[in-house]
GROMACS .gro file of C-alpha atoms in nm:
model
  125
    1UNK     CA    1  -1.861  -0.163   0.701
    2UNK     CA    2  -1.518  -0.226   0.549
    3UNK     CA    3  -1.233  -0.250   0.795
    4UNK     CA    4  -0.865  -0.264   0.701
    5UNK     CA    5  -0.591  -0.361   0.948
    6UNK     CA    6  -0.231  -0.309   0.844
    7UNK     CA    7   0.074  -0.476   0.997
    8UNK     CA    8   0.424  -0.584   0.919
    9UNK     CA    9   0.617  -0.262   0.967
   10UNK     CA   10   0.928  -0.240   1.176
   11UNK     CA   11   1.282  -0.108   1.208
   12UNK     CA   12   1.539  -0.251   0.969
   13UNK     CA   13   1.886  -0.173   0.843
   14UNK     CA   14   1.935  -0.034   0.495
   15UNK     CA   15   1.926  -0.318   0.246
   16UNK     CA   16   1.676  -0.519   0.449
   17UNK     CA   17   1.326  -0.627   0.358
   18UNK     CA   18   0.977  -0.605   0.502
   19UNK     CA   19   0.644  -0.744   0.395
   20UNK     CA   20   0.348  -0.531   0.486
   21UNK     CA   21   0.005  -0.694   0.518
   22UNK     CA   22  -0.345  -0.547   0.525
   23UNK     CA   23  -0.634  -0.771   0.625
   24UNK     CA   24  -0.964  -0.655   0.490
   25UNK     CA   25  -1.303  -0.740   0.638
   26UNK     CA   26  -1.658  -0.636   0.556
   27UNK     CA   27  -1.602  -0.641   0.177
   28UNK     CA   28  -1.420  -0.841  -0.086
   29UNK     CA   29  -1.106  -0.712  -0.251
   30UNK     CA   30  -1.156  -0.930  -0.563
   31UNK     CA   31  -1.147  -0.695  -0.861
   32UNK     CA   32  -1.114  -0.386  -0.646
   33UNK     CA   33  -0.862  -0.111  -0.687
   34UNK     CA   34  -0.618  -0.112  -0.396
   35UNK     CA   35  -0.314   0.089  -0.311
   36UNK     CA   36  -0.040   0.157  -0.056
   37UNK     CA   37   0.054   0.510   0.050
   38UNK     CA   38   0.343   0.640   0.251
   39UNK     CA   39   0.337   0.942   0.477
   40UNK     CA   40   0.643   1.119   0.612
   41UNK     CA   41   0.609   1.360   0.903
   42UNK     CA   42   0.488   1.698   0.786
   43UNK     CA   43   0.398   1.584   0.436
   44UNK     CA   44   0.088   1.457   0.257
   45UNK     CA   45   0.039   1.090   0.197
   46UNK     CA   46   0.189   0.989  -0.133
   47UNK     CA   47   0.093   0.683  -0.336
   48UNK     CA   48   0.367   0.428  -0.373
   49UNK     CA   49   0.189   0.133  -0.537
   50UNK     CA   50  -0.148   0.062  -0.694
   51UNK     CA   51  -0.320  -0.253  -0.823
   52UNK     CA   52  -0.636  -0.231  -1.028
   53UNK     CA   53  -0.707  -0.601  -0.985
   54UNK     CA   54  -0.691  -0.653  -1.362
   55UNK     CA   55  -0.356  -0.826  -1.387
   56UNK     CA   56   0.011  -0.730  -1.380
   57UNK     CA   57  -0.021  -0.469  -1.654
   58UNK     CA   58  -0.246  -0.268  -1.424
   59UNK     CA   59   0.004  -0.235  -1.144
   60UNK     CA   60   0.196   0.088  -1.083
   61UNK     CA   61   0.488   0.179  -0.860
   62UNK     CA   62   0.627   0.514  -0.758
   63UNK     CA   63   0.964   0.557  -0.924
   64UNK     CA   64   1.178   0.524  -0.613
   65UNK     CA   65   1.021   0.186  -0.527
   66UNK     CA   66   0.996   0.043  -0.877
   67UNK     CA   67   1.209  -0.273  -0.892
   68UNK     CA   68   1.234  -0.293  -0.513
   69UNK     CA   69   0.872  -0.357  -0.420
   70UNK     CA   70   0.579  -0.582  -0.511
   71UNK     CA   71   0.210  -0.521  -0.446
   72UNK     CA   72  -0.007  -0.829  -0.432
   73UNK     CA   73  -0.328  -0.970  -0.289
   74UNK     CA   74  -0.452  -1.303  -0.161
   75UNK     CA   75  -0.817  -1.332  -0.252
   76UNK     CA   76  -0.880  -1.629  -0.026
   77UNK     CA   77  -0.742  -1.441   0.273
   78UNK     CA   78  -0.887  -1.106   0.160
   79UNK     CA   79  -0.549  -0.955   0.230
   80UNK     CA   80  -0.324  -0.704   0.054
   81UNK     CA   81   0.049  -0.711   0.065
   82UNK     CA   82   0.339  -0.480  -0.009
   83UNK     CA   83   0.682  -0.649  -0.026
   84UNK     CA   84   0.966  -0.396   0.025
   85UNK     CA   85   1.321  -0.503  -0.062
   86UNK     CA   86   1.660  -0.333  -0.057
   87UNK     CA   87   1.516  -0.074   0.180
   88UNK     CA   88   1.669   0.269   0.195
   89UNK     CA   89   1.651   0.540   0.459
   90UNK     CA   90   1.425   0.748   0.234
   91UNK     CA   91   1.165   0.465   0.248
   92UNK     CA   92   1.101   0.551   0.612
   93UNK     CA   93   0.747   0.654   0.689
   94UNK     CA   94   0.403   0.532   0.791
   95UNK     CA   95   0.257   0.304   0.525
   96UNK     CA   96  -0.118   0.289   0.475
   97UNK     CA   97  -0.325   0.046   0.272
   98UNK     CA   98  -0.627   0.182   0.087
   99UNK     CA   99  -0.909   0.036  -0.116
  100UNK     CA  100  -1.239   0.110  -0.288
  101UNK     CA  101  -1.137   0.382  -0.530
  102UNK     CA  102  -1.430   0.616  -0.603
  103UNK     CA  103  -1.287   0.859  -0.857
  104UNK     CA  104  -1.062   0.835  -1.165
  105UNK     CA  105  -0.725   0.918  -1.009
  106UNK     CA  106  -0.545   0.595  -0.913
  107UNK     CA  107  -0.289   0.774  -0.696
  108UNK     CA  108  -0.488   1.041  -0.513
  109UNK     CA  109  -0.556   0.972  -0.149
  110UNK     CA  110  -0.884   1.156  -0.184
  111UNK     CA  111  -1.015   0.888  -0.415
  112UNK     CA  112  -0.994   0.596  -0.175
  113UNK     CA  113  -1.282   0.529   0.067
  114UNK     CA  114  -1.127   0.288   0.313
  115UNK     CA  115  -0.796   0.295   0.489
  116UNK     CA  116  -0.587   0.086   0.721
  117UNK     CA  117  -0.451   0.246   1.034
  118UNK     CA  118  -0.096   0.264   0.913
  119UNK     CA  119   0.219   0.071   0.997
  120UNK     CA  120   0.554   0.236   1.067
  121UNK     CA  121   0.861   0.149   0.859
  122UNK     CA  122   1.192   0.283   0.980
  123UNK     CA  123   1.508   0.224   0.785
  124UNK     CA  124   1.843   0.308   0.939
  125UNK     CA  125   2.160   0.350   0.737
   0.00000   0.00000   0.00000
């Protein structure tokens, strides 16, 4: 059984940075589609970054985070990362890592089989 454990969230001032981590066990992330989602209270989870595991040309970012974030993975550690820079108050939310995409959409939460438990990011202005 695949298990994903997210960490790295916290409370920061606007303009600060955080690096979210997601340790995966029970399956290898090499070549797998992975993603990070954000959920704000009362709203559905929205995809903020995806990585198809096929190189940099197969990485996507949600418009508001493009240029301020970086999704990556460490194969040896079987760990996913999301670097968040120049954080803004609108980046506040619970961030979830996801993996093992099972349908064509790269950004639909319904298409991912396994999820981390979420890590809270709070940005104060």
